Coordinates of C-alpha atoms in Angstrom, one line a residue:
X1 CA -12.1 -17.3 47.3
X2 CA -10.1 -15.7 50.4
X3 CA -10.3 -11.6 50.9
X4 CA -7.1 -10.1 52.1
X5 CA -7.9 -6.9 54.1
X6 CA -6.8 -3.4 52.2
X7 CA -5.3 -2.3 55.8
X8 CA -3.5 -4.4 57.1
X9 CA -0.7 -2.9 59.0
X10 CA 3.2 -3.6 58.6
X11 CA 5.7 -4.3 61.2
X12 CA 9.0 -5.7 62.1
X13 CA 7.7 -9.3 62.9
X14 CA 3.4 -9.0 63.2
X15 CA 0.9 -10.8 61.6
X16 CA -0.9 -9.7 58.5
X17 CA -4.1 -10.4 60.4
X18 CA -6.3 -12.3 62.3
X19 CA -8.2 -13.7 59.8
X20 CA -4.3 -15.3 57.9
X21 CA -3.5 -16.5 61.6
X22 CA -6.2 -18.1 61.8
X23 CA -6.1 -20.3 58.9
X24 CA -2.9 -21.0 59.3
X25 CA -4.3 -22.7 62.8
X26 CA -6.5 -24.6 61.7
X27 CA -4.2 -26.0 58.6
X28 CA -1.6 -27.1 61.2
X29 CA -3.8 -29.0 63.3
X30 CA -3.8 -31.8 59.9
X31 CA -0.2 -31.1 59.2
X32 CA 0.8 -34.5 61.0
X33 CA -1.6 -36.6 59.9
X34 CA -0.7 -35.3 56.1
X35 CA 3.1 -35.0 56.2
X36 CA 3.6 -37.9 54.4
X37 CA 1.2 -37.4 51.7
X38 CA 2.7 -33.8 51.7
X39 CA 6.2 -35.2 50.8
X40 CA 4.9 -37.0 48.4
X41 CA 2.7 -34.4 46.7
X42 CA 5.6 -32.0 46.7
X43 CA 8.7 -34.8 45.3
X44 CA 6.3 -35.3 42.4
X45 CA 5.1 -31.4 41.2
X46 CA 9.2 -30.5 41.7
X47 CA 10.4 -33.6 39.8
X48 CA 7.5 -33.5 36.9
X49 CA 6.8 -29.9 36.7
X50 CA 9.5 -28.3 34.9
X51 CA 12.8 -30.0 32.7
X52 CA 15.5 -27.6 34.2
X53 CA 18.5 -29.2 35.7
X54 CA 18.8 -27.2 39.0
X55 CA 16.3 -27.5 41.8
X56 CA 16.2 -25.6 45.4
X57 CA 13.5 -25.8 47.6
X58 CA 13.0 -22.9 50.9
X59 CA 11.5 -24.4 53.8
X60 CA 7.6 -25.2 53.2
X61 CA 6.2 -24.1 56.7
X62 CA 4.2 -21.1 56.6
X63 CA 2.7 -19.1 59.4
X64 CA 1.6 -16.6 57.4
X65 CA 1.2 -15.3 54.4
X66 CA -0.8 -12.2 52.0
X67 CA -0.6 -11.2 48.1
X68 CA 3.2 -12.3 47.7
X69 CA 6.2 -12.2 48.9
X70 CA 9.8 -9.7 47.8
X71 CA 13.0 -11.1 48.6
X72 CA 16.2 -11.1 46.8
X73 CA 18.7 -14.0 44.9
X74 CA 22.5 -14.2 44.9
X75 CA 24.5 -16.0 42.4
X76 CA 27.5 -17.7 42.7
X77 CA 27.6 -18.8 39.2
X78 CA 25.9 -17.5 36.4
X79 CA 21.9 -19.2 36.2
X80 CA 18.2 -19.5 34.6
X81 CA 15.9 -19.1 36.6
X82 CA 12.8 -21.8 34.6
X83 CA 9.8 -21.5 36.9
X84 CA 9.2 -21.0 40.6
X85 CA 6.8 -22.8 42.4
X86 CA 5.3 -21.5 46.0
X87 CA 3.3 -21.9 48.9
X88 CA 0.8 -20.8 48.0
X89 CA -3.2 -20.6 49.7
X90 CA -5.1 -24.5 50.1
X91 CA -8.2 -24.6 48.5
X92 CA -8.1 -21.2 46.9
X93 CA -7.7 -20.9 42.4
X94 CA -6.4 -17.5 41.3
X95 CA -4.1 -15.2 38.8
X96 CA -0.3 -14.8 39.5
X97 CA 2.5 -12.2 38.3
X98 CA 6.0 -12.9 38.4
X99 CA 7.9 -9.7 38.6
X100 CA 12.2 -9.1 39.3
X101 CA 14.2 -5.7 38.5
X102 CA 18.5 -6.6 39.1
X103 CA 19.7 -5.1 42.1
X104 CA 18.1 -5.7 45.9
X105 CA 14.9 -5.0 46.9
X106 CA 15.0 -3.1 49.7
X107 CA 14.3 0.1 49.0
X108 CA 11.8 -0.2 45.9
X109 CA 9.7 -2.5 47.5
X110 CA 6.3 0.3 46.5
X111 CA 8.5 1.4 43.2
X112 CA 7.0 -0.7 40.8
X113 CA 8.6 1.8 37.5
X114 CA 12.0 -0.4 39.1
X115 CA 10.4 -4.2 38.2
X116 CA 9.5 -5.8 34.7
X117 CA 6.8 -8.4 34.5
X118 CA 8.1 -11.5 33.9
X119 CA 4.7 -13.2 33.3
X120 CA 1.7 -13.9 34.2
X121 CA -1.4 -16.7 34.4
X122 CA -4.3 -17.0 35.5
X123 CA -7.1 -19.3 37.4
X124 CA -3.5 -21.4 38.9
X125 CA -5.3 -23.8 41.4
X126 CA -3.4 -24.7 44.6
X127 CA -1.9 -28.3 45.7
X128 CA -1.4 -27.4 49.4
X129 CA -0.4 -25.7 52.5
X130 CA 3.3 -26.5 52.6
X131 CA 3.1 -27.4 49.2
X132 CA 4.9 -26.6 46.2
X133 CA 2.1 -25.4 43.4
X134 CA 4.1 -25.2 39.7
X135 CA 3.6 -21.5 38.4
X136 CA 3.5 -22.0 35.1
X137 CA 5.3 -18.9 33.9
X138 CA 8.2 -20.0 32.0
X139 CA 10.9 -16.9 33.8
X140 CA 14.0 -17.7 31.9
X141 CA 15.2 -15.0 34.0
X142 CA 19.7 -15.1 33.6
X143 CA 21.3 -13.9 36.4
X144 CA 24.9 -13.6 36.0
X145 CA 27.6 -15.0 38.6
X146 CA 27.5 -12.6 41.2
X147 CA 24.9 -10.4 40.9
X148 CA 22.0 -9.9 43.6
X149 CA 18.7 -9.8 41.5
X150 CA 15.3 -9.4 43.5
X151 CA 11.3 -12.0 43.1
X152 CA 8.1 -10.8 43.7
X153 CA 5.9 -13.2 43.3
X154 CA 2.4 -12.2 43.3
X155 CA -1.3 -12.6 44.0
X156 CA -3.6 -10.7 42.0
X157 CA -6.9 -12.0 42.3
X158 CA -8.4 -14.8 44.6
X159 CA -5.8 -16.1 46.2
X160 CA -2.2 -15.5 48.5
X161 CA 0.6 -16.3 49.2
X162 CA 1.5 -18.4 52.0
X163 CA 5.0 -17.8 53.6
X164 CA 6.8 -17.6 57.6
X165 CA 7.9 -15.0 60.0
X166 CA 11.8 -14.0 59.5
X167 CA 14.4 -12.2 61.6
X168 CA 15.6 -10.6 59.5
X169 CA 15.9 -8.6 56.1
X170 CA 18.9 -9.9 53.9
X171 CA 19.6 -13.5 56.3
X172 CA 19.8 -16.3 54.7
X173 CA 17.2 -18.7 54.1
X174 CA 18.6 -21.3 51.2
X175 CA 21.1 -22.1 48.4
X176 CA 23.3 -23.9 46.6
X177 CA 26.4 -24.0 44.8
X178 CA 25.3 -22.0 42.2
X179 CA 22.6 -19.7 44.3
X180 CA 21.6 -18.3 47.4
X181 CA 18.0 -17.2 48.5
X182 CA 17.5 -14.7 51.7
X183 CA 14.9 -13.5 53.7
X184 CA 12.7 -10.5 52.4
X185 CA 8.7 -8.9 53.3
X186 CA 5.4 -9.5 52.9
X187 CA 3.6 -7.3 50.2
X188 CA 0.0 -6.5 49.9
X189 CA -1.0 -6.5 45.8
X190 CA 0.4 -4.2 43.9
X191 CA 3.2 -2.7 45.7
X192 CA 1.4 -1.6 48.5
X193 CA 1.8 -2.1 52.1
X194 CA 5.4 -4.2 53.3
X195 CA 5.0 -6.4 56.0
X196 CA 8.7 -7.7 57.3
X197 CA 10.4 -9.8 57.3
X198 CA 9.2 -12.9 55.8
X199 CA 11.0 -15.7 54.0
X200 CA 9.4 -17.1 51.4
X201 CA 8.4 -20.9 50.7
X202 CA 9.0 -22.2 47.0
X203 CA 10.8 -24.1 44.6
X204 CA 13.5 -23.1 42.0
X205 CA 13.9 -24.8 38.7
X206 CA 17.4 -23.0 36.9
X207 CA 19.6 -24.1 34.9
X208 CA 23.6 -22.9 35.0
X209 CA 24.3 -19.9 32.1
X210 CA 27.9 -21.5 31.7
X211 CA 26.4 -22.1 28.2
X212 CA 23.8 -19.8 25.7
X213 CA 22.3 -20.5 22.9
X214 CA 21.8 -17.7 20.6
X215 CA 20.4 -18.6 17.0
X216 CA 18.8 -15.6 14.2
X217 CA 17.5 -17.0 10.4
X218 CA 17.8 -15.0 7.5
X219 CA 16.1 -14.2 5.9
X220 CA 12.9 -14.5 9.2
X221 CA 10.2 -14.3 6.1
X222 CA 10.4 -16.4 3.1
X223 CA 7.3 -16.2 0.4
X224 CA 4.6 -19.7 -0.1
X225 CA 5.7 -22.4 -0.7
X226 CA 9.2 -21.4 1.0
X227 CA 13.4 -21.4 -0.4
X228 CA 16.3 -22.0 1.5
X229 CA 17.6 -20.3 5.0
X230 CA 20.3 -19.6 6.9
X231 CA 21.0 -20.2 10.0
X232 CA 23.9 -18.4 12.1
X233 CA 24.3 -20.5 15.7
X234 CA 26.5 -19.1 18.5
X235 CA 27.5 -20.3 21.5
X236 CA 28.4 -18.5 24.5
X237 CA 29.6 -19.0 28.3
X238 CA 28.2 -16.4 31.0
X239 CA 29.9 -18.4 33.5
X240 CA 32.9 -18.5 34.9
X241 CA 33.7 -21.9 34.3
X242 CA 35.4 -23.1 30.8
X243 CA 32.4 -24.8 29.3
X244 CA 32.9 -28.7 27.1
X245 CA 30.0 -29.0 24.1
X246 CA 29.5 -31.5 23.3
X247 CA 26.4 -32.4 21.7
X248 CA 24.6 -29.3 19.1
X249 CA 21.0 -30.5 17.9
X250 CA 18.7 -28.7 15.4
X251 CA 14.9 -30.4 16.7
X252 CA 13.6 -30.4 13.0
X253 CA 17.3 -31.8 11.3
X254 CA 19.2 -33.5 14.5
X255 CA 22.3 -33.3 15.1
X256 CA 23.7 -29.9 13.9
X257 CA 27.7 -31.5 14.0
X258 CA 29.2 -31.3 10.5
X259 CA 26.4 -29.3 9.1
X260 CA 27.1 -26.6 7.5
X261 CA 30.6 -25.1 9.5
X262 CA 29.5 -26.8 12.5
X263 CA 31.5 -29.5 14.6
X264 CA 32.1 -30.7 17.6
X265 CA 33.5 -30.6 20.0
X266 CA 34.1 -27.3 21.5
X267 CA 36.0 -25.5 24.4
X268 CA 34.7 -22.1 25.3
X269 CA 36.7 -20.8 27.7
X270 CA 34.7 -18.1 29.9
X271 CA 33.4 -14.9 28.0
X272 CA 34.0 -16.5 24.3
X273 CA 31.9 -17.7 21.9
X274 CA 31.9 -19.9 19.5
X275 CA 29.7 -18.8 16.1
X276 CA 28.5 -21.6 13.1
X277 CA 26.0 -21.8 10.6
X278 CA 24.0 -24.1 8.5
X279 CA 21.6 -23.2 5.1
X280 CA 18.6 -25.4 4.8
X281 CA 14.8 -25.2 3.1
X282 CA 12.3 -24.3 4.8
X283 CA 9.2 -24.8 3.7
X284 CA 5.2 -24.3 4.1
X285 CA 1.9 -23.0 3.7
X286 CA 1.0 -19.1 3.9
X287 CA 0.5 -17.7 7.0
X288 CA 2.4 -20.8 8.7
X289 CA 5.3 -20.4 10.9
X290 CA 8.2 -23.1 10.7
X291 CA 10.3 -23.0 14.7
X292 CA 13.3 -25.0 14.5
X293 CA 15.1 -25.6 19.2
X294 CA 19.1 -25.4 18.8
X295 CA 20.2 -27.5 21.7
X296 CA 23.7 -27.5 23.1
X297 CA 24.9 -29.7 26.0
X298 CA 27.6 -30.4 27.6
X299 CA 29.9 -29.6 30.6
X300 CA 31.5 -26.7 33.4
X301 CA 33.4 -27.7 35.8
X302 CA 32.1 -31.3 36.3
X303 CA 28.5 -30.1 36.4
X304 CA 26.3 -30.8 33.2
X305 CA 25.3 -27.3 31.8
X306 CA 23.0 -26.9 28.7
X307 CA 21.0 -24.4 26.9
X308 CA 18.7 -24.2 24.3
X309 CA 17.1 -21.3 21.7
X310 CA 14.5 -21.4 19.1
X311 CA 14.5 -19.9 15.6
X312 CA 10.9 -18.6 14.1
X313 CA 11.0 -18.4 10.3
X314 CA 7.0 -17.2 9.1
X315 CA 5.6 -18.0 5.4
X316 CA 4.6 -15.5 3.6
X317 CA 1.6 -16.3 1.4
X318 CA 2.6 -15.3 -1.9
X319 CA 0.9 -11.9 -1.4
X320 CA 0.0 -10.8 -6.1
X321 CA -2.8 -10.1 -7.3
X322 CA -3.4 -8.3 -11.0
X323 CA -5.8 -5.8 -12.5
X324 CA -7.9 -5.6 -14.9
X325 CA -9.3 -3.0 -16.8
X326 CA -12.2 -3.0 -20.3
X327 CA -14.1 -0.1 -21.7
X328 CA -16.8 -0.2 -23.6
X329 CA -17.1 0.5 -26.4
X330 CA -13.6 0.8 -27.4
X331 CA -13.8 2.8 -30.4
X332 CA -16.0 6.6 -30.6
X333 CA -16.4 8.7 -33.0
X334 CA -14.9 11.8 -32.9
X335 CA -14.7 13.8 -31.3
X336 CA -15.8 11.4 -28.5
X337 CA -19.1 10.6 -25.6
X338 CA -19.8 8.3 -23.3
X339 CA -17.6 4.8 -22.3
X340 CA -18.3 2.5 -19.7
X341 CA -15.6 0.6 -18.3
X342 CA -15.0 -2.4 -15.8
X343 CA -12.4 -3.4 -13.3
X344 CA -11.6 -6.2 -12.2
X345 CA -9.2 -6.7 -8.9
X346 CA -7.6 -10.7 -9.1
X347 CA -6.2 -12.3 -6.4
X348 CA -4.3 -14.6 -7.8
X349 CA -1.9 -15.1 -4.9
X350 CA -2.1 -17.3 -1.4
X351 CA -3.1 -14.4 0.8
X352 CA -6.1 -12.5 2.0
X353 CA -6.1 -8.6 0.2
X354 CA -7.5 -5.6 1.6
X355 CA -7.6 -3.6 -1.4
X356 CA -7.6 0.6 0.2
X357 CA -7.7 2.9 -3.1
X358 CA -8.6 2.6 -7.1
X359 CA -6.8 5.7 -9.1
X360 CA -7.1 5.6 -12.1
X361 CA -4.5 8.6 -13.6
X362 CA -6.7 10.0 -15.8
X363 CA -10.5 9.9 -14.1
X364 CA -9.6 9.7 -10.6
X365 CA -10.2 8.5 -7.5
X366 CA -13.0 5.9 -8.4
X367 CA -14.3 5.4 -5.1
X368 CA -17.3 6.0 -5.2
X369 CA -17.7 6.0 -8.7
X370 CA -19.8 4.9 -11.1
X371 CA -20.7 0.3 -8.7
X372 CA -17.3 1.1 -7.0
X373 CA -16.9 0.9 -3.9
X374 CA -14.1 1.1 -0.6
X375 CA -12.0 -0.7 0.9
X376 CA -12.7 -4.1 -0.3
X377 CA -11.2 -8.2 1.1
X378 CA -11.1 -10.3 -1.7
X379 CA -9.9 -13.4 -0.6
X380 CA -8.1 -16.1 -2.0
X381 CA -8.9 -17.0 -5.6
X382 CA -11.5 -13.9 -5.8
X383 CA -12.3 -11.2 -7.8
X384 CA -12.7 -8.4 -6.7
X385 CA -15.0 -6.1 -10.0
X386 CA -16.9 -2.8 -10.5
X387 CA -17.4 -0.6 -13.3
X388 CA -17.9 3.8 -13.7
X389 CA -18.9 5.7 -16.9
X390 CA -16.6 8.7 -18.4
X391 CA -16.6 11.0 -20.6
X392 CA -14.0 10.4 -23.8
X393 CA -13.3 13.7 -25.9
X394 CA -10.8 14.4 -28.3
X395 CA -9.7 14.9 -32.4
X396 CA -9.9 11.4 -34.9
X397 CA -7.0 9.4 -33.9
X398 CA -6.7 10.0 -30.6
X399 CA -6.2 7.6 -28.2
X400 CA -6.9 7.3 -24.7
X401 CA -5.2 5.1 -22.2
X402 CA -5.6 4.9 -18.6
X403 CA -4.5 3.4 -16.5
X404 CA -5.8 2.3 -12.5
X405 CA -3.6 1.5 -9.9
X406 CA -5.3 -0.8 -7.2
X407 CA -3.4 -0.1 -3.9
X408 CA -3.7 -2.6 -0.4
X409 CA -1.9 -4.5 1.4
X410 CA -1.4 -8.6 1.7
X411 CA 0.2 -10.3 4.6
X412 CA 1.5 -7.2 6.3
X413 CA 3.4 -5.9 3.0
X414 CA 1.8 -3.3 0.1
X415 CA 0.6 -4.8 -2.6
X416 CA 0.0 -3.1 -5.7
X417 CA -1.2 -3.7 -9.5
X418 CA -2.4 -2.0 -12.9
X419 CA -4.7 -2.3 -16.0
X420 CA -4.9 -0.3 -19.0
X421 CA -7.2 0.1 -21.2
X422 CA -7.3 2.4 -24.5
X423 CA -10.1 4.4 -25.8
X424 CA -9.7 5.4 -29.7
X425 CA -11.5 7.5 -31.7
X426 CA -12.1 7.3 -35.2
X427 CA -12.0 10.2 -38.2
X428 CA -15.6 11.7 -38.7
X429 CA -15.4 12.3 -42.3
X430 CA -15.1 16.7 -43.1
X431 CA -17.4 18.6 -46.1
X432 CA -16.7 21.6 -47.6
X433 CA -18.8 23.0 -49.8
X434 CA -18.9 26.8 -52.1
X435 CA -20.9 29.2 -53.3
X436 CA -20.1 31.9 -55.7
X437 CA -22.4 33.8 -57.0
X438 CA -21.9 37.2 -59.3
X439 CA -24.0 40.8 -59.8
X440 CA -25.0 41.6 -62.4
X441 CA -25.1 38.2 -64.0
X442 CA -24.5 39.8 -67.6
X443 CA -23.2 43.0 -68.6
X444 CA -23.7 44.6 -71.7
X445 CA -20.8 44.1 -74.2
X446 CA -18.0 44.9 -74.3
X447 CA -18.6 44.7 -70.3
X448 CA -18.5 46.0 -66.8
X449 CA -17.2 45.6 -63.5
X450 CA -19.1 42.9 -61.9
X451 CA -19.7 42.5 -58.3
X452 CA -18.4 38.3 -56.9
X453 CA -19.7 37.2 -53.7
X454 CA -18.2 34.0 -52.2
X455 CA -19.5 31.7 -49.6
X456 CA -17.5 28.6 -48.0
X457 CA -20.1 26.2 -45.8
X458 CA -17.9 24.2 -43.1
X459 CA -20.7 20.5 -44.0
X460 CA -18.8 19.1 -41.6
X461 CA -20.6 17.4 -38.5
X462 CA -17.2 17.9 -35.5
X463 CA -14.3 18.7 -37.4
X464 CA -13.5 22.6 -37.6
X465 CA -11.6 23.7 -41.5
X466 CA -9.0 26.2 -41.3
X467 CA -9.1 27.5 -45.2
X468 CA -5.9 28.5 -46.7
X469 CA -6.5 29.6 -49.5
X470 CA -9.5 31.4 -51.7
X471 CA -8.0 31.0 -55.4
X472 CA -9.7 32.8 -58.8
X473 CA -9.1 30.4 -62.0
X474 CA -9.5 34.1 -63.6
X475 CA -9.0 36.4 -60.8
X476 CA -6.3 34.9 -59.4
X477 CA -5.5 34.4 -55.8
X478 CA -8.5 36.2 -53.9
X479 CA -6.7 37.3 -50.2
X480 CA -6.8 41.1 -49.9
X481 CA -9.1 41.5 -52.7
X482 CA -12.5 42.7 -51.8
X483 CA -13.0 41.2 -48.3
X484 CA -11.4 38.5 -49.0
X485 CA -8.7 37.1 -46.5
X486 CA -7.2 34.0 -45.8
X487 CA -6.6 32.2 -43.2
X488 CA -10.2 31.9 -42.2
X489 CA -10.9 29.3 -39.4
X490 CA -14.9 27.5 -40.4
X491 CA -16.8 25.5 -36.9
X492 CA -18.3 22.1 -37.7
X493 CA -21.9 24.2 -39.2
X494 CA -20.2 27.7 -40.0
X495 CA -19.1 29.7 -43.1
X496 CA -17.7 31.8 -44.5
X497 CA -18.2 35.1 -46.8
X498 CA -17.1 37.5 -49.0
X499 CA -16.7 39.7 -51.6
X500 CA -14.5 41.3 -54.5
X501 CA -16.0 43.4 -57.9
X502 CA -14.4 42.6 -60.9
X503 CA -14.1 44.1 -64.8
X504 CA -16.1 40.8 -66.8
X505 CA -15.5 42.1 -70.7
X506 CA -15.8 40.7 -73.7
X507 CA -18.0 40.5 -77.6
X508 CA -21.9 39.7 -77.5
X509 CA -22.8 37.0 -76.7
X510 CA -19.7 35.4 -74.3
X511 CA -20.1 33.9 -71.0
X512 CA -17.7 34.2 -68.5
X513 CA -17.6 31.0 -65.8
X514 CA -15.0 31.5 -63.0
X515 CA -14.7 29.6 -60.7
X516 CA -13.0 29.2 -57.7
X517 CA -11.6 27.4 -55.8
X518 CA -10.9 27.2 -51.5
X519 CA -8.5 25.3 -50.3
X520 CA -7.4 24.3 -46.3
X521 CA -7.4 21.1 -43.5
X522 CA -9.5 19.6 -41.3
X523 CA -8.9 19.9 -37.3
X524 CA -7.4 15.9 -38.4
X525 CA -4.4 17.6 -40.3
X526 CA -6.8 16.3 -43.3
X527 CA -6.9 18.5 -46.9
X528 CA -10.3 19.3 -48.1
X529 CA -11.6 21.6 -50.8
X530 CA -14.2 22.2 -52.4
X531 CA -15.6 24.8 -55.0
X532 CA -17.9 27.1 -56.9
X533 CA -18.4 29.1 -60.1
X534 CA -20.5 31.5 -61.3
X535 CA -21.1 33.0 -64.9
X536 CA -21.4 36.2 -66.3
X537 CA -23.0 36.6 -69.9
X538 CA -22.0 39.2 -71.5
X539 CA -24.9 41.6 -73.1
X540 CA -25.6 41.8 -77.5
X541 CA -26.0 46.3 -77.7
X542 CA -27.9 46.3 -82.1
X543 CA -25.4 48.4 -84.1
X544 CA -26.8 52.4 -86.2
X545 CA -25.7 54.0 -88.6
X546 CA -27.4 57.2 -90.6
X547 CA -26.0 57.7 -93.8
X548 CA -25.9 62.3 -94.5
X549 CA -25.8 63.2 -98.3
X550 CA -25.2 66.8 -99.5
X551 CA -25.2 68.1 -102.7
X552 CA -24.0 70.9 -104.3
X553 CA -24.8 72.9 -105.9
X554 CA -28.5 72.0 -104.4
X555 CA -30.1 73.8 -107.7
X556 CA -28.8 73.7 -111.6
X557 CA -30.5 75.9 -114.6
X558 CA -31.9 74.1 -117.2
X559 CA -30.7 72.1 -118.8
X560 CA -28.6 71.5 -116.0
X561 CA -25.7 70.7 -114.5
X562 CA -22.6 68.9 -113.2
X563 CA -23.6 68.4 -109.1
X564 CA -21.4 67.4 -106.7
X565 CA -22.5 65.0 -104.1
X566 CA -20.8 64.3 -100.7
X567 CA -21.8 61.0 -99.0
X568 CA -21.5 60.8 -95.5
X569 CA -21.7 57.6 -94.0
X570 CA -22.1 57.4 -90.0
X571 CA -21.5 54.1 -87.3
X572 CA -23.8 55.1 -84.8
X573 CA -23.4 51.6 -82.5
X574 CA -22.5 51.9 -79.1
X575 CA -20.8 48.9 -79.5
X576 CA -20.1 47.7 -82.8
X577 CA -18.0 48.4 -86.2
X578 CA -19.7 48.2 -88.9
X579 CA -18.1 47.2 -92.3
X580 CA -19.7 48.8 -95.1
X581 CA -20.2 46.4 -98.5
X582 CA -21.9 47.9 -101.2

């Protein structure tokens, strides 16, 4: 490897370093014998390296060298510099960079920010001293007519650029009818010390830029397996000569004459354009790119001109996915319970899917719930499955419809899909009982006050019950009687108690059987009722009477006389009346 010292001193015309001079001195010993071979190699390498229309070379007669060379080019006609050959250190393999700037290099030799990198190449092997070595960097640098551009060709590692001592920066070095190359400077890398004056040893492969082609596809992407794409073609004359276009071809379709709106020949005055378009189907598999080259050719000022442009259409896979959600069980008795939800995300498209989120609109972010973990990469035709368990609660008839949204990226674009599952709660029938008791359970005729107690029991497993009425078939609506009041809400397993007093009357042996009905609805709005009865017996009280007889007078003289008897029969019964029959 040839190593160039970092301490080289810039001078007007002095040597870069003793080593370089020694190398060039040794190389010169062999030049005479190699002259014929060099000429042949130079001709072949220049001829076969690139397909540009024009070639301009500066003299290959090195006597000096450094990492790179910096110089100016002026275009008489608009040109496109396609590629450059350079005189590289013999026997070296090195990496190279090429920069440009619009305008002269003078004053910008050490200002890296003023330059634009055109490209790089690595492991380039020199073809020999004073032999053009093609630098495989496609430049496609447009230099408009009358404009000066600067180029900086430099080795970055492992070799160097050979050149020749010059006379003055800006002196004419080489040229033709289209471009002129001028003397410049040598440079250490990168944008380092400047060595002046130096002549670049190189070859320029270029085309006239009178004709330019631009092509734009719409759309630039299509979903597999493809579809119609419209290509807008623009031919532009950027030069100073009138261009006659006689050929317009597509690398996939052939001649475009008569295709779409394109027609030939076309004459382009300076600074004018010709526009046409055509539509064709672009097909392929997802993830591939279809590239076509549109080429135009003709003449300008008697010289052949040509230009081309490429247009690429990306065929993206038909990204698609489906989400399936299951619930086990999907029926539950109220008030609910645990349900296991299964989730399956299937890649039904032709591109992999980067699954980023799984969100359930009821149970939230599923990452970390159950067996669900994220992110996941789902290959084409593959499925990611997981499950989680959650509570579903509610009343009979309630249905929980919960939806999972799966989101991610596929083919560089967002993708999402949803799946739902429904869990329905079935009714568990409510039940109600009523107990009525009477205190006392019997009263002496003709009756008396009895205290009635009522207990309404909600014997349901689940439902609460709202009692809206308590009706006694004898004593009527109990709302407001005693401690009884409605409505009352009785939870499952609970009870409601109240009491009221009423008078029970009747004859001995009579019984009063009165029934209370409690009616209402359960929390599923189903009507429900229950009743209970109590019996009160009328006890018999024995009848009693006495008789009082009074004689007036209580005595008479003999032989006797008339006596008045008064009879009084008294009914001493507590209740009964008595009928005297004899």
